[in-house]
Amino acid sequence: MTEDGIRCDGRRLDELRNISIKVGVLKNADGSAYIEFGKNKILAGVFGPRDVHPKHMANPDSGILRCRYHMSPFSVTERKNPAPSRREIEISKVIKEALQPAVILKDYPRTVIDVFIEVLQADGGSRCAALDAAAVALADAGIPMRDLVSACAAGKVADRIVLDVNNEEDQEGQADMPVALMPNLGKVTLLQLDGMLKPEEFKTCMQTALVGCKRVYEVQRKALMEKYFQNGEQ
Amino acid sequence: MTEDGIRCDGRRLDELRNISIKVGVLKNADGSAYIEFGKNKILAGVFGPRDVHPKHMANPDSGILRCRYHMSPFSVTERKNPAPSRREIEISKVIKEALQPAVILKDYPRTVIDVFIEVLQADGGSRCAALDAAAVALADAGIPMRDLVSACAAGKVADRIVLDVNNEEDQEGQADMPVALMPNLGKVTLLQLDGMLKPEEFKTCMQTALVGCKRVYEVQRKALMEKYFQNGEQ
Amino acid sequence: MTEDGIRCDGRRLDELRNISIKVGVLKNADGSAYIEFGKNKILAGVFGPRDVHPKHMANPDSGILRCRYHMSPFSVTERKNPAPSRREIEISKVIKEALQPAVILKDYPRTVIDVFIEVLQADGGSRCAALDAAAVALADAGIPMRDLVSACAAGKVADRIVLDVNNEEDQEGQADMPVALMPNLGKVTLLQLDGMLKPEEFKTCMQTALVGCKRVYEVQRKALMEKYFQNGEQ
Amino acid sequence: MNSQILDQLKREKILDLLKTGKRIDGRSLDEQRPLIIETGVIPKANGSARVKLGNTEIITGVKIQPDKPFPDLGDKGILICTAEILPLADPNAEPGPPNEEVIELARVVDRGIRETEMIDLHKLVLIENKSVIGMFIDSSVIDSGGNLFDACSYASVAGILSCTVPKWEIKDEAPVLVEGVTSKPPIKTLPVSVTMARIGDYIIVDPTKDEESCMDARITITTNSDGNICAVQKGGSDGFTAEQLIQCSETALTVGRKIRKQFETLM
Amino acid sequence: MNSQILDQLKREKILDLLKTGKRIDGRSLDEQRPLIIETGVIPKANGSARVKLGNTEIITGVKIQPDKPFPDLGDKGILICTAEILPLADPNAEPGPPNEEVIELARVVDRGIRETEMIDLHKLVLIENKSVIGMFIDSSVIDSGGNLFDACSYASVAGILSCTVPKWEIKDEAPVLVEGVTSKPPIKTLPVSVTMARIGDYIIVDPTKDEESCMDARITITTNSDGNICAVQKGGSDGFTAEQLIQCSETALTVGRKIRKQFETLM
Amino acid sequence: MNSQILDQLKREKILDLLKTGKRIDGRSLDEQRPLIIETGVIPKANGSARVKLGNTEIITGVKIQPDKPFPDLGDKGILICTAEILPLADPNAEPGPPNEEVIELARVVDRGIRETEMIDLHKLVLIENKSVIGMFIDSSVIDSGGNLFDACSYASVAGILSCTVPKWEIKDEAPVLVEGVTSKPPIKTLPVSVTMARIGDYIIVDPTKDEESCMDARITITTNSDGNICAVQKGGSDGFTAEQLIQCSETALTVGRKIRKQFETLM
């Protein structure tokens, strides 16, 4: 990083990588989205509400949400074994719990909404990008939602708090903090941290991430509008 | 191969290896057969029609057919891991689909017919030999059938089309084509090819294999007659 | 071993290692026990009678008993993979069959009683110690029983029959014979042998083990009384 | 609605149309759906392709890395094609270990590329018997719209054609990457897989998902640039006559030539 | 018909007969079913046997190949016995990973052969701590008619006895096969497994499937040529008295001697 | 009784109490349950601890053994924390491979110890890139009474603190144990995990099982001896406001200091 805070990929400290989201990219899924977030390339597809198999997993009082975050074998530098790793299982769980507050499940007892995420190419912040695509795919599937969910990481690199850590920064960074926000309800639904932050830095880092989440929200909103409203405006 | 077409095991181009089939060799299975086809030694056992477990696999409109092709650890040169390989799973599927057209499943809704095949010693053409035994075992189990299924491979070795490729020929052969036929209905129910054939050779090879299937059919028929009609004739 | 039969840990030929049993050590389990038997440290927890999952395993005429014997990764010298080994699966089965004669299952159709055993530290004779704890845990769970089950091994070390073989003796011993007894009904419900015994030695070894079982029974009985009768006496 | 009844009605409708020489989507019987191939879609992979065949869509990535040769095959590099139906591609696909259908799909794709000898594996050897180059061609079905066999095969071939192969040198018996030097993969021929379905007495090329749901039998035939037939896989729960199969082999060659031209533009 | 009621009726009938000293198939209580042993049935294996014990039938193949020794056991070759109940052998057997019954079967067969020290494993070492000979004795139950323990054990022993052991020489620290030179395996003793069931107060040798379905408890005792008792496994959901167990050990020795004679004809 | 209705009633009761600043077990909102730590409970392990946090009880064992380093991490020893909920610990726990909850538990415990850099892994290297010391810290939940995250973390830290590390020397490139020489592990800092639950508008520290069954969301924050925040994991099916999270980070530091003092007595 340069002294005036220009990062290895040319961004300023508080600058997001390029993000583009396409809605409704899959024909079989009930809803879908494709996101490019920096070098991340991620697909999300949603099915449901539909019957639960195996049946004993169904909840008679509410729908359930399931989530699978999966990386393609070719998505990372060394070919990845296609069987889900423990890391992928954990990320699937935190993504599910980040989406769940936004999804109105009570109206669909005994059903399941399945969110399937495929990371085609991974870069830093893939779980946030995955969440962003998944939230849009849920909306595209017509699932009733209280809010969108918008996610973005912040971190500490070369002793500075930066927004949206990329892969190279993550490798030698001092902290990485993925955050997800329901932007209208103001609730943080995912928060993780790996690294080392002073209490003040913790606050700054989270605030930085939340600013990022709100910017991501605008991209998500625009993508949905582009699909659902011909001229891109309501 | 010699110039006048005598093969490494002394056979002519259009000659089958020795085949012997015994019907009803197992006491627990509803039907069974044991085949020796060259050096192949293969058992087939059939159970059913019987209840399906797990129940959700049952078809309310028809019986289903399941098939497992499995090789004993000692059946090949290097000891084989007893867990089913991807190759065994694929062969199980093509054998099932080769037998299915011959089996009248409509009369047995919600039931399953299980065909279990064990390759005790493997030689070239084990999937064909397995099919031959399985078809006889189905008949022995009293399952209503439209026809038998008779299988035999042909291939290309030293630039010539030969019937019934053995192990040594397969190793250095140019093509191997397993074929299964419903001999009375004239339908080919299995066809695979590994290798390289000119379009004309493809036709010749298939015709050669079909001739072999019809000869195998005679052996199957005789074996069933020997069991079911005392003097070997109807 | 010395010539007058003093063993590597100072015991006489017919002497048990120290045994202590605590009843009701777990809060979630319906019944539980903790045993220290020599250097063995083993927990047993019992749940049930309770509903069976998956349901098709339920027996409409009787309850069923299930048992899992499992070793912690840190319980042995080399760290053990936490997935159950074939040895653990076999021991689970023989322990289940050793407990089953003592448990009155007929009164609880369609239910299961689950016995979970965790070997925290393993020494010679861990399956016997596990059984001893499990029987006490079943009693603590209020399961109706015909009798307790008390287990102890005997073996052959340096050409002598000894009671309660420890780890070092087992390593270089000539035979190890774990035995379980229903002490009041006089039935042997577990008997295994690894080693080499003359017919006479076989008898002596079994009788020695049975004497050990009866002594173990006293320890089990005392532990249950300490929990259920304030002053340690009925 | 009972899906079996639905399939029956669909079959009647499809058969009625076939009698008039037409298909539900307006194609002729031996016509493939439009094939769109885009390469280089996964820059972090050594090669990649995104293929659309009608409503079916595949992404394939190729990873190239040094490996140990298989025993007794020490003079050949390693080539492994896999295929996976992602759960987002199909309402009936389930996450978890591959079922028999997916295993067949992967093995048929692999066989087509292997048996045509598309890649000269002898050129992927670093030290005989000790160190070779491995190519892993992983295909993910992201939208399942029928005829996954051909779509995955085309994506795999396109992915391979798009590859840049890194260079490794041997130092102290171990392969060391030479930065900045790459080459094209050693291509010998272009395999083309053509899948046909039989519905009643009609053979149709490149079946859609609807056509597959009511077909009687299926056949996949892979040919190479020299017009040889190199791999065949019959599937489905009924059979073919010998004449139909010979007809299929001819169709596979004819249709294959068109696809091969499309591949050639990628080279 | 409810199988529990059926088993109950079967038990009553069997017990009634046992009171008169008879069994359903006419045998006396301590009589085994006829044992038929055929060896060399799988020529591609290094040893093999097909064993019929009444209605139970087993095929065992032995594969012998160089291997690395287990850590801390560098002065011994490797011996592994497995057993599998093929799904064609029994209407209740299921394909898939072995359940606890099959694991017990395999481990009891293995233990009988291991604890009697049938094979001198020290003679299977090529280079101490580095390279040894491994013997894999795989038994497949092809017809399940009761007493799989003894039948698999007999088939394993017969398979071993029928072995020709290839010769390997060490070149550059690696084993190289010496063509055309073989030897017999280093046999020290002949293990004989004898399984008995208790039904009520009666102990019967070599139970059939029907007898097993209503037995109270089971015991398998393996003895060696010197008349030692080397391996025991009690099974079943009830117990034995100490007297019954001593009676069983004597029966195992007596019955074992007959079987051992049959083995000796194979040497 | 329907467990969902039960949880609803429980939640109402707990919320009513929280409005008056109290908890069901009489604790204040930021008060942990008593923590009892006993070390050396598994003498055969290199380190061990038994931890009770209220009704939750954990046993952790540490095994230390030579290992190969991870590729690209040749200058560091290996540290792996696992966690398992034993089936005897909870009526709902099932034997078998770990589910997503258990995987999260293990990974969060591991991350807390790893990211605080509790152990100086550079000091666990025997030969760079070839041979290092591996520490396996395996935690078993033996009684599940809520807040397994903190309880497993405390047991893991205590287990590590109790370790005696054997000494290995390198001979012929292989590590050889030096009998009788041990050292303490190279500890740099003391990680403390503090888990909080949100129920309605209330944040409570160290939730019990009952409190967890009706909480809205959960957060686990691990701090180190220097007062840094090193690992965070939010869980549960609802969220937090940013203010609540900052409040949580402060609570984690305050509560953490008390626990850290308890750890210091173990050193």
PDB file of N, CA and C in Angstrom, chain F residues 65-97:
ATOM      1  N   GLN F  65       2.732 -34.801  18.887  1.00  0.00           N
ATOM      2  CA  GLN F  65       3.537 -35.804  18.175  1.00  0.00           C
ATOM      3  C   GLN F  65       4.166 -35.189  16.930  1.00  0.00           C
ATOM      4  N   PRO F  66       5.296 -35.720  16.491  1.00  0.00           N
ATOM      5  CA  PRO F  66       5.946 -35.171  15.294  1.00  0.00           C
ATOM      6  C   PRO F  66       5.052 -35.357  14.083  1.00  0.00           C
ATOM      7  N   ASP F  67       5.140 -34.441  13.140  1.00  0.00           N
ATOM      8  CA  ASP F  67       4.268 -34.476  11.982  1.00  0.00           C
ATOM      9  C   ASP F  67       4.983 -33.795  10.823  1.00  0.00           C
ATOM     10  N   LYS F  68       4.407 -33.902   9.641  1.00  0.00           N
ATOM     11  CA  LYS F  68       4.918 -33.123   8.513  1.00  0.00           C
ATOM     12  C   LYS F  68       4.202 -31.784   8.460  1.00  0.00           C
ATOM     13  N   PRO F  69       4.921 -30.699   8.130  1.00  0.00           N
ATOM     14  CA  PRO F  69       4.244 -29.402   8.089  1.00  0.00           C
ATOM     15  C   PRO F  69       3.277 -29.330   6.911  1.00  0.00           C
ATOM     16  N   PHE F  70       2.321 -28.403   6.970  1.00  0.00           N
ATOM     17  CA  PHE F  70       1.468 -28.155   5.817  1.00  0.00           C
ATOM     18  C   PHE F  70       2.315 -27.542   4.709  1.00  0.00           C
ATOM     19  N   PRO F  71       1.983 -27.820   3.451  1.00  0.00           N
ATOM     20  CA  PRO F  71       2.723 -27.201   2.351  1.00  0.00           C
ATOM     21  C   PRO F  71       2.650 -25.675   2.468  1.00  0.00           C
ATOM     22  N   ASP F  72       3.727 -24.994   2.182  1.00  0.00           N
ATOM     23  CA  ASP F  72       3.811 -23.523   2.257  1.00  0.00           C
ATOM     24  C   ASP F  72       3.778 -22.994   3.683  1.00  0.00           C
ATOM     25  N   LEU F  73       3.715 -23.901   4.671  1.00  0.00           N
ATOM     26  CA  LEU F  73       3.767 -23.453   6.068  1.00  0.00           C
ATOM     27  C   LEU F  73       4.876 -24.207   6.789  1.00  0.00           C
ATOM     28  N   GLY F  74       5.995 -24.360   6.091  1.00  0.00           N
ATOM     29  CA  GLY F  74       7.093 -25.192   6.570  1.00  0.00           C
ATOM     30  C   GLY F  74       7.828 -24.622   7.759  1.00  0.00           C
ATOM     31  N   ASP F  75       7.539 -23.363   8.110  1.00  0.00           N
ATOM     32  CA  ASP F  75       8.210 -22.755   9.269  1.00  0.00           C
ATOM     33  C   ASP F  75       7.304 -22.710  10.494  1.00  0.00           C
ATOM     34  N   LYS F  76       6.242 -23.518  10.461  1.00  0.00           N
ATOM     35  CA  LYS F  76       5.310 -23.517  11.579  1.00  0.00           C
ATOM     36  C   LYS F  76       4.936 -24.934  11.986  1.00  0.00           C
ATOM     37  N   GLY F  77       4.770 -25.117  13.294  1.00  0.00           N
ATOM     38  CA  GLY F  77       4.206 -26.365  13.778  1.00  0.00           C
ATOM     39  C   GLY F  77       2.726 -26.438  13.451  1.00  0.00           C
ATOM     40  N   ILE F  78       2.131 -27.554  13.855  1.00  0.00           N
ATOM     41  CA  ILE F  78       0.713 -27.771  13.529  1.00  0.00           C
ATOM     42  C   ILE F  78      -0.120 -27.694  14.791  1.00  0.00           C
ATOM     43  N   LEU F  79      -1.249 -27.013  14.695  1.00  0.00           N
ATOM     44  CA  LEU F  79      -2.172 -26.875  15.819  1.00  0.00           C
ATOM     45  C   LEU F  79      -3.549 -27.184  15.278  1.00  0.00           C
ATOM     46  N   ILE F  80      -4.207 -28.172  15.843  1.00  0.00           N
ATOM     47  CA  ILE F  80      -5.560 -28.481  15.398  1.00  0.00           C
ATOM     48  C   ILE F  80      -6.460 -28.685  16.605  1.00  0.00           C
ATOM     49  N   CYS F  81      -7.506 -27.872  16.692  1.00  0.00           N
ATOM     50  CA  CYS F  81      -8.500 -28.045  17.753  1.00  0.00           C
ATOM     51  C   CYS F  81      -9.736 -28.691  17.153  1.00  0.00           C
ATOM     52  N   THR F  82     -10.233 -29.726  17.789  1.00  0.00           N
ATOM     53  CA  THR F  82     -11.498 -30.310  17.359  1.00  0.00           C
ATOM     54  C   THR F  82     -12.480 -30.258  18.517  1.00  0.00           C
ATOM     55  N   ALA F  83     -13.737 -30.494  18.216  1.00  0.00           N
ATOM     56  CA  ALA F  83     -14.739 -30.579  19.274  1.00  0.00           C
ATOM     57  C   ALA F  83     -15.803 -31.562  18.834  1.00  0.00           C
ATOM     58  N   GLU F  84     -16.331 -32.260  19.784  1.00  0.00           N
ATOM     59  CA  GLU F  84     -17.313 -33.297  19.511  1.00  0.00           C
ATOM     60  C   GLU F  84     -18.358 -33.240  20.620  1.00  0.00           C
ATOM     61  N   ILE F  85     -19.635 -33.338  20.271  1.00  0.00           N
ATOM     62  CA  ILE F  85     -20.672 -33.461  21.306  1.00  0.00           C
ATOM     63  C   ILE F  85     -20.963 -34.944  21.454  1.00  0.00           C
ATOM     64  N   LEU F  86     -20.514 -35.538  22.539  1.00  0.00           N
ATOM     65  CA  LEU F  86     -20.735 -36.976  22.707  1.00  0.00           C
ATOM     66  C   LEU F  86     -22.228 -37.254  22.807  1.00  0.00           C
ATOM     67  N   PRO F  87     -22.662 -38.388  22.277  1.00  0.00           N
ATOM     68  CA  PRO F  87     -24.107 -38.675  22.354  1.00  0.00           C
ATOM     69  C   PRO F  87     -24.613 -38.812  23.789  1.00  0.00           C
ATOM     70  N   LEU F  88     -23.728 -39.067  24.741  1.00  0.00           N
ATOM     71  CA  LEU F  88     -24.195 -39.143  26.121  1.00  0.00           C
ATOM     72  C   LEU F  88     -24.376 -37.768  26.748  1.00  0.00           C
ATOM     73  N   ALA F  89     -23.965 -36.730  26.001  1.00  0.00           N
ATOM     74  CA  ALA F  89     -24.000 -35.378  26.547  1.00  0.00           C
ATOM     75  C   ALA F  89     -25.343 -34.690  26.339  1.00  0.00           C
ATOM     76  N   ASP F  90     -26.148 -35.238  25.454  1.00  0.00           N
ATOM     77  CA  ASP F  90     -27.331 -34.500  25.043  1.00  0.00           C
ATOM     78  C   ASP F  90     -28.330 -35.481  24.437  1.00  0.00           C
ATOM     79  N   PRO F  91     -29.596 -35.434  24.864  1.00  0.00           N
ATOM     80  CA  PRO F  91     -30.563 -36.371  24.281  1.00  0.00           C
ATOM     81  C   PRO F  91     -30.734 -36.184  22.770  1.00  0.00           C
ATOM     82  N   ASN F  92     -30.401 -35.010  22.256  1.00  0.00           N
ATOM     83  CA  ASN F  92     -30.570 -34.775  20.821  1.00  0.00           C
ATOM     84  C   ASN F  92     -29.310 -35.019  20.009  1.00  0.00           C
ATOM     85  N   ALA F  93     -28.189 -35.242  20.672  1.00  0.00           N
ATOM     86  CA  ALA F  93     -26.954 -35.510  19.924  1.00  0.00           C
ATOM     87  C   ALA F  93     -27.040 -36.893  19.309  1.00  0.00           C
ATOM     88  N   GLU F  94     -26.525 -37.031  18.129  1.00  0.00           N
ATOM     89  CA  GLU F  94     -26.559 -38.337  17.485  1.00  0.00           C
ATOM     90  C   GLU F  94     -25.160 -38.804  17.155  1.00  0.00           C
ATOM     91  N   PRO F  95     -24.900 -40.104  17.342  1.00  0.00           N
ATOM     92  CA  PRO F  95     -23.584 -40.600  16.921  1.00  0.00           C
ATOM     93  C   PRO F  95     -23.465 -40.448  15.408  1.00  0.00           C
ATOM     94  N   GLY F  96     -22.265 -40.420  14.922  1.00  0.00           N
ATOM     95  CA  GLY F  96     -22.077 -40.317  13.481  1.00  0.00           C
ATOM     96  C   GLY F  96     -21.235 -39.120  13.129  1.00  0.00           C
ATOM     97  N   PRO F  97     -21.071 -38.881  11.829  1.00  0.00           N
ATOM     98  CA  PRO F  97     -20.221 -37.768  11.407  1.00  0.00           C
ATOM     99  C   PRO F  97     -20.788 -36.437  11.899  1.00  0.00           C
TER     100      PRO F  97
END
